[in-house]
CSV table of C-alpha atoms in Angstrom, one decimal:
chain,number,residue,atom,x,y,z
M,191,MET,CA,62.8,176.1,-120.3
M,192,LYS,CA,62.3,173.0,-122.3
M,193,GLN,CA,61.5,169.8,-120.4
M,194,ARG,CA,63.8,166.9,-121.4
M,195,ILE,CA,62.0,163.8,-122.4
M,196,GLY,CA,63.6,160.4,-121.6
M,197,SER,CA,67.0,159.6,-120.0
M,198,TYR,CA,69.1,160.0,-123.1
M,199,PRO,CA,69.8,163.0,-125.4
M,200,ARG,CA,67.9,163.1,-128.7
M,201,VAL,CA,70.3,162.6,-131.6
M,202,ARG,CA,69.5,162.9,-135.3
M,203,VAL,CA,71.3,160.4,-137.6
M,204,GLU,CA,72.4,160.8,-141.2
M,205,GLY,CA,75.0,159.2,-143.5
M,206,GLY,CA,77.7,160.9,-145.5
M,207,GLY,CA,80.3,161.5,-142.8
M,208,ARG,CA,84.0,161.6,-143.8
M,209,GLY,CA,87.3,161.3,-142.1
M,210,VAL,CA,85.9,158.9,-139.3
M,211,VAL,CA,87.3,155.4,-138.8
M,212,SER,CA,85.4,152.8,-136.8
M,213,GLN,CA,87.2,150.0,-135.0
M,214,ALA,CA,90.3,152.3,-135.0
M,215,GLY,CA,91.8,150.6,-132.0
M,216,SER,CA,92.3,147.5,-134.1
M,217,VAL,CA,95.5,149.2,-135.5
M,218,LEU,CA,97.1,147.5,-132.5
M,219,LEU,CA,96.5,144.1,-134.1
M,220,VAL,CA,97.6,145.4,-137.5
M,221,GLU,CA,100.8,146.7,-136.1
M,222,THR,CA,101.3,143.4,-134.2
M,223,VAL,CA,101.0,141.6,-137.6
M,224,ARG,CA,103.5,144.0,-139.1
M,225,LYS,CA,106.1,143.9,-136.3
M,226,THR,CA,106.0,140.2,-135.9
M,227,GLY,CA,106.3,139.5,-139.6
M,228,LEU,CA,103.2,137.3,-139.6
M,229,ASP,CA,102.0,138.9,-142.9
M,230,GLN,CA,105.2,138.0,-144.6
M,231,ALA,CA,105.4,134.5,-143.2
M,232,ILE,CA,101.8,133.6,-144.1
M,233,SER,CA,102.2,135.1,-147.6
M,234,VAL,CA,105.4,133.1,-148.3
M,235,ALA,CA,103.7,129.9,-146.9
M,236,LEU,CA,100.7,130.3,-149.2
M,237,THR,CA,102.7,131.1,-152.3
M,238,PRO,CA,101.6,127.8,-154.0
M,239,TRP,CA,98.0,129.0,-153.8
M,240,HIS,CA,98.7,132.4,-155.4
M,241,LYS,CA,97.2,132.2,-158.9
M,242,PRO,CA,98.9,134.1,-161.8
M,243,ARG,CA,97.5,137.7,-162.2
M,244,ALA,CA,95.6,137.4,-159.0
M,245,VAL,CA,94.9,140.8,-157.4
M,246,HIS,CA,94.8,139.7,-153.8
M,247,ASP,CA,97.6,137.8,-152.0
M,248,PRO,CA,96.3,134.5,-150.3
M,249,GLY,CA,98.2,135.3,-147.1
M,250,LYS,CA,96.6,138.7,-146.9
M,251,ILE,CA,93.2,137.2,-147.5
M,252,LEU,CA,93.6,134.7,-144.7
M,253,LEU,CA,95.0,137.3,-142.3
M,254,ASP,CA,92.1,139.6,-143.1
M,255,VAL,CA,89.6,136.9,-142.1
M,256,ALA,CA,91.6,136.2,-138.9
M,257,LEU,CA,91.6,139.9,-138.0
M,258,ALA,CA,87.8,140.0,-138.5
M,259,VAL,CA,87.5,137.0,-136.2
M,260,ALA,CA,89.7,138.6,-133.6
M,261,LEU,CA,87.4,141.7,-133.7
M,262,GLY,CA,84.4,139.5,-133.0
M,263,GLY,CA,83.4,138.0,-136.4
M,264,ASP,CA,82.1,134.5,-136.6
M,265,CYS,CA,81.9,133.8,-140.3
M,266,LEU,CA,83.8,134.5,-143.5
M,267,ALA,CA,81.4,137.4,-144.6
M,268,ASP,CA,82.4,139.4,-141.5
M,269,VAL,CA,85.6,140.4,-143.3
M,270,GLY,CA,83.3,143.1,-144.7
M,271,MET,CA,84.0,145.2,-141.6
M,272,LEU,CA,87.7,145.4,-142.7
M,273,ARG,CA,86.7,146.2,-146.3
M,274,ALA,CA,84.9,149.3,-145.1
M,275,GLU,CA,88.2,150.8,-143.7
M,276,PRO,CA,90.9,150.5,-146.4
M,277,GLY,CA,92.9,153.3,-144.8
M,278,VAL,CA,93.6,150.9,-141.8
M,279,PHE,CA,93.4,147.4,-143.4
M,280,GLY,CA,94.4,148.1,-147.0
M,281,PRO,CA,92.5,146.4,-149.9
M,282,VAL,CA,90.3,143.5,-148.7
M,283,ALA,CA,89.1,140.8,-151.0
M,284,SER,CA,85.5,140.2,-151.9
M,285,ASP,CA,83.4,137.6,-150.2
M,286,PRO,CA,83.5,135.2,-153.2
M,287,THR,CA,87.3,135.5,-153.4
M,288,VAL,CA,87.6,134.7,-149.7
M,289,SER,CA,85.3,131.6,-150.1
M,290,ARG,CA,87.3,130.4,-153.1
M,291,LEU,CA,90.6,130.6,-151.2
M,292,VAL,CA,89.2,128.6,-148.3
M,293,ASP,CA,87.9,126.0,-150.7
M,294,ALA,CA,91.3,125.8,-152.4
M,295,LEU,CA,93.1,125.4,-149.1
M,296,ALA,CA,90.6,122.8,-147.9
M,297,ALA,CA,91.0,120.8,-151.1
M,298,SER,CA,94.8,120.7,-150.5
M,299,GLY,CA,94.2,119.0,-147.1
M,300,PRO,CA,97.3,118.5,-145.0
M,301,LYS,CA,99.6,120.4,-147.3
M,302,ALA,CA,97.8,123.7,-146.6
M,303,LEU,CA,97.5,123.0,-142.9
M,304,SER,CA,101.2,122.3,-142.7
M,305,ALA,CA,102.0,125.5,-144.5
M,306,ILE,CA,99.9,127.7,-142.2
M,307,ARG,CA,101.2,125.9,-139.1
M,308,SER,CA,104.8,126.2,-140.1
M,309,ALA,CA,104.4,130.0,-140.6
M,310,ARG,CA,102.8,130.4,-137.2
M,311,ALA,CA,105.6,128.4,-135.5
M,312,GLU,CA,108.2,130.5,-137.2
M,313,VAL,CA,106.6,133.8,-136.1
M,314,ARG,CA,105.9,132.4,-132.6
M,315,GLY,CA,109.7,132.0,-132.0
M,316,ARG,CA,110.2,135.7,-133.1
M,317,VAL,CA,107.4,136.9,-130.8
M,318,TRP,CA,108.8,135.1,-127.8
M,319,GLU,CA,112.2,136.6,-128.5
M,320,LEU,CA,110.7,140.1,-128.7
M,321,ALA,CA,108.7,139.5,-125.5
M,322,GLY,CA,111.8,138.7,-123.5
M,323,ALA,CA,110.9,138.5,-119.8
M,324,SER,CA,107.2,138.5,-120.7
M,325,SER,CA,107.6,135.3,-122.8
M,326,PRO,CA,105.8,132.2,-121.5
M,327,ALA,CA,109.2,130.4,-121.7
M,328,ALA,CA,111.2,133.2,-120.0
M,329,ASP,CA,112.2,130.8,-117.2
M,330,GLY,CA,113.4,128.1,-119.6
M,331,GLY,CA,110.3,126.0,-119.3
M,332,VAL,CA,106.8,126.0,-120.8
M,333,ILE,CA,103.4,124.5,-119.9
M,334,VAL,CA,101.0,123.1,-122.6
M,335,ASP,CA,97.4,122.4,-121.6
M,336,ILE,CA,95.3,120.0,-123.6
M,337,ASP,CA,91.5,119.7,-123.4
M,338,GLY,CA,88.5,118.8,-125.4
M,339,VAL,CA,85.7,121.2,-126.4
M,340,LEU,CA,82.2,120.6,-127.7
M,341,VAL,CA,81.1,122.7,-130.6
M,342,LEU,CA,77.4,122.5,-131.3
M,343,ALA,CA,76.0,122.2,-134.9
M,344,HIS,CA,72.6,123.4,-135.8
M,345,SER,CA,72.6,121.8,-139.3
M,346,GLU,CA,73.8,118.6,-140.9
M,347,LYS,CA,77.5,119.4,-141.2
M,348,GLN,CA,80.1,116.7,-142.1
M,349,ASP,CA,81.2,114.7,-139.1
M,350,ALA,CA,78.6,116.4,-136.8
M,351,THR,CA,77.3,113.6,-134.6
M,352,ALA,CA,75.7,113.1,-131.2
M,353,THR,CA,78.1,113.9,-128.4
M,354,TRP,CA,78.6,112.4,-125.0
M,355,LYS,CA,76.6,115.3,-123.5
M,356,LYS,CA,73.6,114.3,-125.7
M,357,THR,CA,74.1,117.3,-127.9
M,358,PHE,CA,74.9,117.4,-131.6
M,359,GLY,CA,78.1,118.7,-133.2
M,360,HIS,CA,81.9,118.3,-133.1
M,361,HIS,CA,84.4,117.4,-130.4
M,362,PRO,CA,87.8,119.1,-131.2
M,363,LEU,CA,90.9,118.7,-129.1
M,364,VAL,CA,92.8,121.9,-128.4
M,365,ALA,CA,96.1,122.8,-126.8
M,366,PHE,CA,97.2,126.2,-125.3
M,367,VAL,CA,100.5,127.4,-124.0
M,368,ASP,CA,99.9,128.8,-120.5
M,369,HIS,CA,101.1,132.4,-119.9
M,370,GLY,CA,100.8,132.1,-116.2
M,371,GLN,CA,99.1,134.4,-113.8
M,372,THR,CA,100.4,137.6,-115.5
M,373,GLY,CA,99.0,136.8,-119.0
M,374,SER,CA,96.5,134.7,-120.9
M,375,GLY,CA,97.5,131.8,-123.3
M,376,GLU,CA,98.0,131.1,-126.9
M,377,PRO,CA,96.8,128.2,-129.1
M,378,VAL,CA,99.3,125.7,-130.4
M,379,ALA,CA,97.0,122.9,-131.7
M,380,ALA,CA,93.4,122.4,-132.8
M,381,VAL,CA,92.3,119.0,-134.1
M,382,LEU,CA,88.8,118.7,-135.5
M,383,ARG,CA,87.0,115.5,-134.5
M,384,PRO,CA,83.5,114.1,-134.9
M,385,GLY,CA,81.1,114.7,-132.0
M,386,ASN,CA,81.2,111.1,-130.9
M,387,ALA,CA,85.0,111.1,-130.6
M,388,GLY,CA,86.2,109.6,-127.3
M,389,SER,CA,87.4,111.9,-124.5
M,390,ASN,CA,90.3,109.7,-123.6
M,391,THR,CA,91.5,108.5,-127.0
M,392,ALA,CA,95.2,108.2,-126.7
M,393,SER,CA,96.0,108.6,-130.4
M,394,ASP,CA,94.2,111.9,-130.6
M,395,HIS,CA,96.0,113.2,-127.5
M,396,ILE,CA,99.3,112.1,-129.1
M,397,THR,CA,98.4,113.9,-132.4
M,398,THR,CA,97.5,117.1,-130.6
M,399,THR,CA,100.7,117.0,-128.5
M,400,GLN,CA,102.8,116.5,-131.7
M,401,LEU,CA,101.1,119.5,-133.3
M,402,ALA,CA,101.6,121.6,-130.1
M,403,LEU,CA,105.3,120.7,-129.8
M,404,ALA,CA,105.9,121.6,-133.4
M,405,GLN,CA,104.7,125.1,-132.6
M,406,LEU,CA,107.3,125.6,-129.8
M,407,PRO,CA,110.9,126.7,-130.3
M,408,LYS,CA,113.1,123.7,-131.1
M,409,PRO,CA,114.8,123.6,-127.6
M,410,LEU,CA,111.4,123.1,-126.0
M,411,ARG,CA,110.1,120.3,-128.3
M,412,ARG,CA,111.5,117.6,-126.0
M,413,GLY,CA,112.9,117.4,-122.5
M,414,ARG,CA,111.6,117.8,-118.9
M,415,GLN,CA,111.4,121.6,-119.2
M,416,THR,CA,108.2,121.1,-121.2
M,417,LEU,CA,105.2,120.1,-119.1
M,418,ILE,CA,102.1,118.6,-120.7
M,419,ARG,CA,98.9,119.0,-118.6
M,420,THR,CA,95.6,117.3,-119.2
M,421,ASP,CA,92.5,116.2,-117.2
M,422,SER,CA,91.7,112.6,-116.6
M,423,ALA,CA,91.1,112.1,-120.4
M,424,GLY,CA,94.9,112.0,-120.8
M,425,GLY,CA,95.5,109.5,-118.0
M,426,THR,CA,96.0,106.5,-120.3
M,427,HIS,CA,98.9,104.0,-120.6
M,428,ALA,CA,99.5,104.7,-124.3
M,429,PHE,CA,99.7,108.5,-123.9
M,430,LEU,CA,102.0,108.5,-120.8
M,431,ASP,CA,104.2,105.9,-122.5
M,432,TRP,CA,104.5,108.2,-125.5
M,433,LEU,CA,105.3,111.3,-123.4
M,434,THR,CA,108.1,109.5,-121.6
M,435,ARG,CA,109.6,107.5,-124.5
M,436,ARG,CA,113.4,107.6,-124.7
M,437,GLY,CA,114.5,110.7,-126.6
M,438,ARG,CA,111.3,112.6,-125.7
M,439,TRP,CA,111.4,112.7,-121.9
M,440,LEU,CA,108.6,115.2,-121.5
M,441,SER,CA,107.2,116.2,-118.1
M,442,TYR,CA,103.5,115.6,-117.5
M,443,SER,CA,100.8,116.3,-115.0
M,444,VAL,CA,97.6,114.4,-116.0
M,445,GLY,CA,94.4,113.7,-114.1
M,446,MET,CA,93.6,110.1,-113.2
M,447,THR,CA,90.3,108.4,-112.8
M,448,ILE,CA,89.6,107.3,-109.2
M,449,THR,CA,89.6,103.5,-109.8
M,450,GLU,CA,88.8,100.9,-107.1
M,451,GLN,CA,92.5,100.3,-106.7
M,452,ILE,CA,93.2,104.0,-106.1
M,453,HIS,CA,90.3,104.2,-103.8
M,454,GLN,CA,91.5,101.3,-101.7
M,455,ALA,CA,95.0,102.9,-101.6
M,456,VAL,CA,93.5,106.2,-100.3
M,457,LEU,CA,91.8,104.3,-97.5
M,458,LYS,CA,95.3,103.1,-96.3
M,459,ILE,CA,96.8,106.6,-96.0
M,460,PRO,CA,97.4,107.4,-92.4
M,461,LYS,CA,95.9,110.7,-91.2
M,462,ARG,CA,99.3,112.3,-90.5
M,463,ALA,CA,100.3,111.8,-94.2
M,464,TRP,CA,97.7,114.3,-95.4
M,465,THR,CA,99.1,117.9,-95.7
M,466,PRO,CA,97.1,121.1,-96.3
M,467,ALA,CA,96.6,122.2,-99.9
M,468,TYR,CA,97.5,125.7,-101.0
M,469,GLU,CA,95.5,128.6,-102.5
M,470,ALA,CA,97.0,130.4,-105.5
M,471,ASP,CA,98.5,133.0,-103.2
M,472,GLY,CA,100.4,130.4,-101.2
M,473,THR,CA,98.1,130.3,-98.1
M,474,GLU,CA,96.5,127.2,-96.9
M,475,ARG,CA,93.2,126.2,-98.6
M,476,PRO,CA,90.6,125.5,-95.9
M,477,GLY,CA,89.1,122.0,-96.0
M,478,ALA,CA,91.5,120.6,-98.6
M,479,TRP,CA,94.5,118.2,-98.1
M,480,VAL,CA,96.9,116.3,-100.4
M,481,ALA,CA,98.9,113.1,-100.0
M,482,GLU,CA,101.0,110.8,-102.2
M,483,ILE,CA,100.1,107.1,-102.8
M,484,THR,CA,102.8,106.1,-105.2
M,485,ASP,CA,104.0,103.3,-103.0
M,486,ILE,CA,100.6,101.7,-102.3
M,487,PRO,CA,99.0,100.6,-105.6
M,488,ASP,CA,100.8,98.5,-108.2
M,489,LEU,CA,102.3,100.9,-110.8
M,490,SER,CA,104.7,98.3,-112.4
M,491,THR,CA,102.8,98.6,-115.8
M,492,TRP,CA,103.0,102.4,-115.8
M,493,PRO,CA,106.0,104.5,-116.9
M,494,LYS,CA,109.0,104.5,-114.6
M,495,GLY,CA,109.1,107.5,-112.2
M,496,MET,CA,105.3,108.1,-112.2
M,497,ARG,CA,103.9,109.5,-109.0
M,498,LEU,CA,100.3,109.5,-107.9
M,499,ILE,CA,99.0,112.4,-105.8
M,500,VAL,CA,95.5,112.5,-104.4
M,501,ARG,CA,93.5,115.5,-103.0
M,502,LYS,CA,90.5,115.5,-100.8
M,503,GLU,CA,88.3,118.5,-100.2
M,504,ARG,CA,85.0,119.4,-98.8
M,505,PRO,CA,82.6,119.7,-101.8
M,506,HIS,CA,81.0,122.9,-102.7
M,507,PRO,CA,77.4,123.5,-101.4
M,508,GLY,CA,75.0,121.5,-103.6
M,509,ALA,CA,77.6,119.3,-105.2
M,510,GLN,CA,76.8,115.6,-105.4
M,511,LEU,CA,79.3,113.1,-104.0
M,512,ARG,CA,80.4,110.0,-105.9
M,513,PHE,CA,80.8,106.4,-104.8
M,514,THR,CA,84.6,106.9,-104.9
M,515,ASP,CA,84.6,109.8,-102.5
M,516,LEU,CA,85.7,109.5,-98.9
M,517,ASP,CA,83.9,110.4,-95.7
M,518,GLY,CA,82.0,113.2,-97.4
M,519,LEU,CA,85.1,114.6,-99.1
M,520,ARG,CA,85.6,114.9,-102.8
M,521,LEU,CA,88.6,112.9,-104.1
M,522,THR,CA,90.7,113.7,-107.1
M,523,CYS,CA,93.9,112.2,-108.4
M,524,PHE,CA,96.7,113.1,-110.8
M,525,ALA,CA,99.9,111.6,-112.0
M,526,THR,CA,103.2,113.4,-112.6
M,527,ASN,CA,106.8,112.4,-113.3
M,528,THR,CA,108.2,115.6,-111.6
M,529,LYS,CA,110.8,114.6,-109.0
M,530,GLY,CA,110.8,116.3,-105.6
M,531,GLY,CA,108.8,119.4,-104.8
M,532,GLN,CA,106.2,119.9,-102.1
M,533,LEU,CA,103.0,118.0,-102.7
M,534,ALA,CA,100.9,121.1,-102.2
M,535,ASP,CA,103.0,122.9,-104.9
M,536,LEU,CA,102.6,120.1,-107.4
M,537,GLU,CA,98.9,119.9,-106.7
M,538,LEU,CA,98.5,123.6,-107.1
M,539,ARG,CA,100.4,123.5,-110.4
M,540,HIS,CA,98.0,120.8,-111.7
M,541,ARG,CA,94.9,122.6,-110.4
M,542,ARG,CA,96.0,125.7,-112.5
M,543,ARG,CA,95.2,123.6,-115.5
M,544,ALA,CA,91.7,125.0,-115.0
M,545,ARG,CA,93.0,128.2,-116.8
M,546,CYS,CA,92.6,126.1,-120.0
M,547,GLU,CA,88.9,126.4,-119.5
M,548,ASP,CA,89.3,130.2,-119.7
M,549,ARG,CA,91.2,129.9,-122.9
M,550,ILE,CA,88.4,127.7,-124.3
M,551,ARG,CA,85.8,130.2,-123.3
M,552,ASN,CA,87.8,133.0,-125.0
M,553,ALA,CA,88.0,130.7,-128.1
M,554,ARG,CA,84.2,130.4,-128.1
M,555,ASP,CA,84.0,134.2,-128.1
M,556,THR,CA,86.5,134.2,-131.0
M,557,GLY,CA,84.9,132.1,-133.7
M,558,LEU,CA,84.6,128.7,-132.0
M,559,ARG,CA,81.0,129.1,-131.0
M,560,ASN,CA,80.0,127.6,-134.3
M,561,LEU,CA,81.8,126.0,-137.2
M,562,PRO,CA,80.3,128.0,-140.1
M,563,LEU,CA,81.2,125.8,-143.0
M,564,HIS,CA,79.9,122.4,-144.2
M,565,ASP,CA,82.9,120.2,-145.0
M,566,THR,CA,85.3,118.9,-142.3
M,567,THR,CA,88.3,120.1,-144.4
M,568,GLN,CA,86.8,123.6,-144.6
M,569,ASN,CA,86.1,123.8,-140.9
M,570,GLN,CA,89.7,122.6,-140.2
M,571,ILE,CA,90.9,125.7,-142.1
M,572,TRP,CA,88.4,127.7,-140.0
M,573,LEU,CA,90.1,126.3,-136.8
M,574,GLU,CA,93.4,127.6,-138.2
M,575,ILE,CA,91.9,131.0,-138.8
M,576,ILE,CA,90.6,131.0,-135.2
M,577,SER,CA,94.1,130.0,-134.0
M,578,ILE,CA,95.7,132.9,-135.9
M,579,ALA,CA,93.1,135.3,-134.4
M,580,LEU,CA,93.8,134.0,-130.9
M,581,ASP,CA,97.6,134.2,-131.5
M,582,LEU,CA,97.2,137.9,-132.3
M,583,LEU,CA,95.0,138.4,-129.2
M,584,ALA,CA,97.7,136.9,-127.1
M,585,TRP,CA,100.8,138.4,-128.8
M,586,MET,CA,99.5,142.0,-128.8
M,587,PRO,CA,99.0,142.2,-125.0
M,588,MET,CA,102.3,140.3,-124.4
M,589,LEU,CA,104.2,142.8,-126.5
M,590,ALA,CA,102.3,146.1,-125.9
M,591,LEU,CA,100.3,145.9,-122.7
M,592,THR,CA,101.4,145.9,-119.1
M,593,GLY,CA,100.0,145.2,-115.6
M,594,ASP,CA,96.3,144.3,-115.4
M,595,THR,CA,95.7,145.3,-119.0
M,596,ARG,CA,97.8,142.4,-120.2
M,597,ARG,CA,95.3,139.9,-118.7
M,598,TRP,CA,92.3,141.5,-120.5
M,599,GLU,CA,90.3,138.8,-122.3
M,600,PRO,CA,89.1,139.3,-125.9
M,601,LYS,CA,85.7,140.6,-125.0
M,602,ARG,CA,87.3,143.4,-122.9
M,603,LEU,CA,89.9,144.2,-125.5
M,604,ARG,CA,87.2,144.6,-128.1
M,605,ILE,CA,84.9,146.8,-126.1
M,606,ARG,CA,87.7,149.0,-124.6
M,607,LEU,CA,90.4,149.1,-127.2
M,608,PHE,CA,89.4,147.8,-130.6
M,609,SER,CA,86.0,149.5,-130.7
M,610,ALA,CA,87.5,153.0,-130.2
M,611,ALA,CA,86.7,155.4,-133.1
M,612,ALA,CA,89.1,158.0,-134.5
M,613,GLN,CA,89.5,160.8,-137.0
M,614,SER,CA,91.5,160.0,-140.0
M,615,VAL,CA,93.9,162.8,-140.9
M,616,HIS,CA,96.5,163.1,-143.7
M,617,THR,CA,99.1,165.7,-143.1
M,618,GLY,CA,102.8,166.0,-143.8
M,619,ARG,CA,102.6,162.9,-146.1
M,620,ARG,CA,101.6,160.9,-143.0
M,621,HIS,CA,98.4,159.2,-142.1
M,622,TRP,CA,97.2,159.8,-138.5
M,623,LEU,CA,94.4,158.4,-136.5
M,624,ARG,CA,93.3,160.8,-133.8
M,625,LEU,CA,91.4,159.1,-131.0
M,626,THR,CA,88.9,161.1,-129.0
M,627,ALA,CA,90.3,162.4,-125.8
M,628,ARG,CA,87.0,161.5,-124.1
M,629,TRP,CA,87.5,157.8,-124.5
M,630,PRO,CA,88.8,156.5,-121.1
M,631,TRP,CA,91.2,154.0,-122.7
M,632,THR,CA,92.8,156.3,-125.3
M,633,PRO,CA,96.0,156.5,-123.2
M,634,VAL,CA,96.2,152.7,-123.1
M,635,ILE,CA,95.9,152.5,-126.9
M,636,THR,CA,98.5,155.2,-127.6
M,637,ARG,CA,101.0,153.8,-125.1
M,638,ALA,CA,100.5,150.3,-126.5
M,639,MET,CA,101.0,151.6,-130.1
M,640,ASP,CA,104.3,153.4,-129.0
M,641,ARG,CA,105.6,150.1,-127.6
M,642,LEU,CA,104.8,148.2,-130.8
M,643,GLN,CA,106.3,150.8,-133.0
M,644,ALA,CA,109.5,150.8,-130.9
M,645,LEU,CA,110.1,147.1,-131.7
M,646,PRO,CA,112.5,146.3,-134.5
M,647,ASN,CA,111.1,145.5,-137.9
M,648,PRO,CA,111.3,141.9,-139.1
M,649,ASP,CA,114.1,141.1,-141.4
């Protein structure tokens, strides 16, 4: 009897294997591209950048980079993982060809960005129609969350400056459509800004909102059914005036800084006016209360119909209180123009804006950890590539996954689904990928693929 040495079996390794496909689960993303018509839309949009006698289509090149980013890549050269599997991804351009396309798009400035964004908006409408009841706008309304994110730079890149957190890099503004508790979220705007850009710059919030609205189906681009949520950075006169301007009439729920005027108004709230706050499941949240102070401070200079709602809560252990807090309780405030509704429901709706932090964390895991290029125009194209990757990572679960699997974040999708290996088989004039039966999530992949293939092909 041989004594086994170590905890793992000894395996010898050699090259030369055939008929094996790595990252085989990524066919879910490829099929999502095909069924949504994203490849056709991007290809048509980038026709002006298609050089005569060019071998590779610019739209396919850009989508290949986005697929690589969706699979975990963080630079242009990571498209090499797709190049190694032509049976799944088709012909993939070389690294110099990819770089030249990005340079050409960056040199075109707003024209290229507009073309890519228009294609994404067109496909988004089709995806939401295909999703039906799973669409984020299934109830007739939609929620858009706007927030800033710091992206560190470890070299002298254009517009990389010192940030308000005493780091060095950029300070983009991003916007995501909230899919609610049953899903994730999808990006609808990404504006690259220098690291020293202000957090509460109204003009940047307006630009980001305009880009976000342009990504929505036309009936949702104005009207109270579209809710804009931000933290206190969005609580400015100029931004709220723009949101509520005649003909736009958007709903909003934005955080407000606790000023001395608001603090004095909170002191005047009678004890009986405070009502318990809710947990996400609808139960009372221990140690948290909400109240409305709309009638106490002077709001005559703010948009008509604005309501101020404050919340007080026992701070978490170790949290430091501020001068504006009250009797050992942490105070927060937000403004909304939603009429009626229980205060606790409105406060819970605003608190769910924290899901945007999850979307940002996922974006960091999908190419936003670092801006790999030097020029600002190049890195703005990189942000669009990240947005396409995040679109695919949101659309595929929305169309193909159900239950808890629909809420899987990119990291979990990569390790459980996309990383699955398969055997490549050609038989009966068909190409099959045979996933190993030992992989625990093979049934999830096959069922998801069946759902995608059952969708109608794009026109």
